[in-house]
Amino acid sequence: MSNNGVMIRVHNPHPWPSTEQEAVAVQEHLRSLVRFDGEPEVVRTAAGLDVAYREDTNELVAAVTVLDMGTLDIMDSVVVRGKPEFRYVPGLFAFREAPPLLEALTRLSVEPDILVCDGQGLAHPRRFGLACHIGVLTDTPSVGVAKTAMGRYEPPGEQRGDWSPLYCDSEIAGRALRTRHGVKPVFVSVGHRLTLDTACELILRLAPFYRLPETTRSADRLGRSAPA
DNA sequence: GCGACAG
DNA sequence: ATCTTGTCGC
């Protein structure tokens, strides 16, 4: 269902922080807004969010694709460029990548039922990774899929679908999920308005061919192939 | 104090 | 993130 109105809106109760101390304070407040209910009854579309870097222009290139969950066809896509307003700091990743991603989400014309972010959700030092941040500010179900873990885990079984708990500070914050036989697992954690079971189920559906979900792969391709 | 540390 | 060759396997 497409229309000309804005489907995803950003509700940001804080000015964007300029120091690491302020950023941590913002996270500690926003994390109280993460919800685990309100899961969508049926997920028909899923958005992939990724950011590429252009060394030549010192710009961030945020790319968002919306895929049909049934066919994995790309139904919509948006690219937004922006200047980095925050240096990369582990744990404060969202303050660097979220601005252009949020702007891109606002410009979509096909509504995504869930957002698949390239990074952590609850599997974060303060339980508020990029996926939680994006999910809360847009009040949209979201999940984080990271290529490397921020917590500790034991290797899951070798079969596709096998998983093991991902621990952060002795708490289960996500899962190491095997999307392909014999390939390094991806690290899935809830962002907002989803359960971990549903999140893993969706990621497996989105990753029938490769280690990473097609949402992430398509957004990554789009971002790095964007015109100069 | 030293190492670890999403992209 | 990005820089990069060859190599193994389906």
XYZ file of N, CA and C in Angstrom, chain A residues 56-161:
318
model
N 36.496 9.661 -0.281
C 36.789 10.839 -1.115
C 36.019 12.088 -0.702
N 34.751 11.937 -0.365
C 33.945 13.104 0.016
C 33.689 13.181 1.516
N 34.227 12.198 2.246
C 33.994 12.147 3.688
C 32.495 12.188 3.989
N 31.771 11.311 3.309
C 30.324 11.262 3.511
C 29.868 9.866 3.902
N 28.722 9.837 4.549
C 28.069 8.567 4.876
C 27.006 8.388 3.801
N 26.841 7.174 3.324
C 25.793 6.900 2.348
C 24.846 5.878 2.964
N 23.683 6.366 3.396
C 22.703 5.476 4.014
C 21.817 4.889 2.922
N 21.652 3.581 2.937
C 20.806 2.921 1.943
C 19.756 2.076 2.647
N 18.520 2.193 2.192
C 17.428 1.392 2.743
C 16.704 0.723 1.584
N 16.483 -0.578 1.689
C 15.725 -1.308 0.675
C 14.540 -1.956 1.376
N 13.442 -2.100 0.674
C 12.282 -2.780 1.247
C 12.016 -4.015 0.401
N 12.090 -5.182 1.023
C 11.887 -6.435 0.300
C 10.552 -7.088 0.638
N 10.012 -7.795 -0.343
C 8.802 -8.590 -0.143
C 9.263 -9.857 0.566
N 8.700 -10.163 1.718
C 9.134 -11.334 2.483
C 8.908 -12.640 1.731
N 7.943 -12.644 0.823
C 7.653 -13.873 0.099
C 8.611 -14.145 -1.046
N 8.886 -13.127 -1.819
C 9.731 -13.302 -3.013
C 11.153 -12.778 -2.832
N 11.353 -11.951 -1.806
C 12.621 -11.270 -1.550
C 12.942 -10.255 -2.651
N 11.934 -9.903 -3.429
C 12.127 -8.877 -4.464
C 12.211 -7.515 -3.778
N 12.981 -6.614 -4.386
C 13.109 -5.263 -3.835
C 11.929 -4.424 -4.319
N 11.115 -3.971 -3.375
C 9.921 -3.201 -3.715
C 10.163 -1.691 -3.717
N 11.169 -1.272 -2.962
C 11.435 0.165 -2.844
C 12.843 0.360 -2.315
N 13.403 1.529 -2.559
C 14.735 1.809 -2.009
C 14.982 3.315 -1.969
N 15.814 3.721 -1.030
C 16.151 5.142 -0.855
C 17.622 5.260 -0.446
N 18.291 6.259 -0.981
C 19.681 6.525 -0.597
C 19.765 7.960 -0.096
N 20.406 8.149 1.038
C 20.574 9.496 1.606
C 22.032 9.684 2.017
N 22.602 10.803 1.601
C 23.987 11.084 1.969
C 24.019 12.052 3.139
N 25.057 11.958 3.956
C 25.164 12.879 5.081
C 26.595 12.985 5.570
N 26.884 14.053 6.261
C 28.211 14.227 6.844
C 28.226 13.539 8.198
N 29.290 12.819 8.520
C 29.359 12.173 9.840
C 29.376 13.231 10.941
N 28.422 13.108 11.875
C 28.323 14.076 12.966
C 28.924 13.524 14.247
N 29.404 12.300 14.160
C 29.949 11.632 15.344
C 31.015 10.669 14.870
N 32.127 10.589 15.575
C 33.158 9.633 15.168
C 32.707 8.247 15.580
N 33.302 7.239 15.010
C 32.927 5.878 15.362
C 33.467 5.540 16.746
N 32.555 5.217 17.635
C 32.915 4.795 18.977
C 32.100 3.537 19.265
N 32.755 2.412 19.568
C 32.014 1.193 19.883
C 31.042 1.498 21.023
N 29.783 1.129 20.819
C 28.782 1.394 21.854
C 27.983 2.654 21.554
N 28.533 3.512 20.670
C 27.825 4.749 20.314
C 27.648 4.818 18.797
N 27.689 3.651 18.207
C 27.570 3.497 16.765
C 26.375 4.250 16.175
N 25.242 4.189 16.832
C 24.016 4.797 16.297
C 24.133 6.307 16.090
N 24.920 6.961 16.921
C 25.017 8.415 16.786
C 25.768 8.812 15.524
N 26.475 7.863 14.944
C 27.178 8.116 13.691
C 26.302 7.753 12.490
N 25.672 6.578 12.558
C 24.928 6.092 11.387
C 23.428 6.375 11.348
N 22.819 6.601 12.485
C 21.361 6.760 12.497
C 20.803 7.977 11.744
N 21.441 9.153 11.814
C 20.835 10.327 11.157
C 20.438 10.118 9.693
N 21.363 9.708 8.820
C 20.953 9.522 7.425
C 19.994 8.340 7.237
N 20.109 7.328 8.098
C 19.210 6.176 7.990
C 17.782 6.601 8.319
N 17.621 7.412 9.351
C 16.287 7.870 9.753
C 15.686 8.739 8.643
N 16.524 9.569 8.046
C 16.049 10.424 6.953
C 15.584 9.555 5.777
N 16.347 8.524 5.490
C 15.989 7.620 4.386
C 14.660 6.916 4.660
N 14.455 6.472 5.899
C 13.216 5.770 6.250
C 12.007 6.670 6.030
N 12.203 7.939 6.309
C 11.131 8.922 6.142
C 10.711 9.078 4.679
N 11.635 8.799 3.782
C 11.356 8.982 2.342
C 10.848 7.742 1.621
N 10.618 6.645 2.330
C 10.128 5.425 1.683
C 8.697 5.611 1.195
N 8.361 4.902 0.126
C 6.986 4.947 -0.356
C 6.301 3.591 -0.202
N 7.072 2.572 0.183
C 6.490 1.266 0.497
C 6.786 1.038 1.975
N 5.751 0.778 2.744
C 5.930 0.636 4.186
C 6.503 -0.711 4.611
N 7.621 -0.690 5.351
C 8.196 -1.943 5.859
C 7.538 -2.342 7.187
N 7.281 -3.649 7.342
C 6.689 -4.128 8.598
C 7.750 -4.266 9.678
N 8.988 -4.525 9.248
C 10.089 -4.596 10.216
C 11.345 -3.976 9.603
N 12.242 -3.558 10.465
C 13.505 -2.960 10.034
C 14.639 -3.901 10.437
N 15.478 -4.256 9.487
C 16.623 -5.123 9.776
C 17.889 -4.265 9.723
N 18.460 -4.033 10.894
C 19.629 -3.150 10.990
C 20.948 -3.913 10.968
N 21.971 -3.268 10.441
C 23.298 -3.852 10.338
C 24.096 -3.514 11.599
N 23.895 -4.290 12.644
C 24.561 -4.015 13.922
C 23.773 -4.659 15.049
N 24.040 -4.249 16.267
C 23.371 -4.875 17.404
C 22.052 -4.213 17.785
N 21.243 -4.988 18.505
C 20.022 -4.448 19.088
C 20.299 -4.405 20.582
N 19.705 -5.321 21.340
C 19.922 -5.369 22.787
C 21.300 -5.916 23.153
N 21.957 -6.575 22.209
C 23.292 -7.130 22.486
C 24.326 -6.005 22.451
N 24.240 -5.156 23.440
C 25.012 -3.915 23.494
C 25.357 -3.620 24.961
N 26.461 -2.938 25.211
C 26.896 -2.676 26.595
C 25.794 -2.092 27.484
N 24.961 -1.231 26.923
C 23.859 -0.632 27.688
C 22.506 -1.105 27.183
N 22.516 -2.246 26.465
C 21.284 -2.820 25.913
C 20.549 -1.834 25.009
N 21.271 -1.074 24.248
C 20.620 -0.116 23.355
C 21.458 0.136 22.107
N 21.574 -0.886 21.281
C 22.327 -0.761 20.042
C 21.527 -0.053 18.958
N 22.130 0.059 17.793
C 21.513 0.756 16.652
C 20.082 0.327 16.365
N 19.813 -0.982 16.393
C 18.464 -1.473 16.071
C 17.432 -0.971 17.083
N 17.815 -0.904 18.351
C 16.896 -0.382 19.371
C 16.662 1.109 19.125
N 17.720 1.812 18.834
C 17.647 3.259 18.636
C 16.725 3.603 17.467
N 16.940 2.935 16.339
C 16.123 3.170 15.153
C 14.679 2.740 15.405
N 14.515 1.602 16.079
C 13.180 1.091 16.356
C 12.382 2.040 17.249
N 13.002 2.499 18.310
C 12.318 3.387 19.259
C 11.969 4.734 18.625
N 12.925 5.323 17.901
C 12.677 6.645 17.324
C 11.618 6.633 16.212
N 11.395 5.469 15.615
C 10.375 5.375 14.561
C 9.175 4.563 15.039
N 9.269 4.028 16.249
C 8.252 3.136 16.813
C 7.863 2.059 15.807
N 8.879 1.420 15.238
C 8.678 0.361 14.251
C 9.422 -0.897 14.725
N 8.817 -2.087 14.525
C 9.496 -3.320 14.926
C 10.879 -3.375 14.256
N 11.902 -3.741 15.023
C 13.244 -3.770 14.447
C 14.081 -4.891 15.050
N 15.083 -5.319 14.289
C 15.996 -6.371 14.741
C 17.406 -6.010 14.286
N 18.379 -6.383 15.103
C 19.768 -6.126 14.748
C 20.428 -7.421 14.308
N 21.145 -7.377 13.195
C 21.901 -8.534 12.719
C 23.339 -8.060 12.527
N 24.233 -8.541 13.389
C 25.630 -8.108 13.327
C 26.533 -9.226 12.824
N 27.598 -8.823 12.177
C 28.551 -9.791 11.628
C 29.558 -10.241 12.683
N 29.732 -9.431 13.701
C 30.607 -9.830 14.816
C 29.853 -9.558 16.115
N 30.175 -10.319 17.140
C 29.448 -10.205 18.404
C 30.085 -9.195 19.341
N 29.267 -8.604 20.197
C 29.799 -7.712 21.215
C 29.822 -8.467 22.536
N 29.170 -9.608 22.573
C 29.130 -10.385 23.806
C 29.868 -11.703 23.655
N 29.572 -12.634 24.567
C 30.230 -13.949 24.553
C 29.234 -15.025 24.144
N 29.745 -16.052 23.478
C 28.859 -17.139 23.032
C 29.658 -18.398 22.767
N 28.964 -19.528 22.834
C 29.568 -20.799 22.469
C 29.107 -21.067 21.058
N 29.957 -21.654 20.217
C 29.567 -21.920 18.830
C 28.293 -22.767 18.766
N 27.318 -22.339 17.957
C 26.080 -23.134 17.806
C 26.363 -24.341 16.920
N 25.366 -25.246 16.785
C 25.519 -26.406 15.920
C 25.837 -25.963 14.502
N 26.275 -26.894 13.682
C 26.696 -26.557 12.317
C 25.562 -26.413 11.311
N 24.346 -26.878 11.685
C 23.240 -26.834 10.731
C 22.582 -25.470 10.649
N 22.093 -25.146 9.477
C 21.340 -23.907 9.288
C 20.179 -23.914 10.278
N 19.998 -22.824 11.006
C 18.919 -22.747 11.987
C 19.398 -23.022 13.409
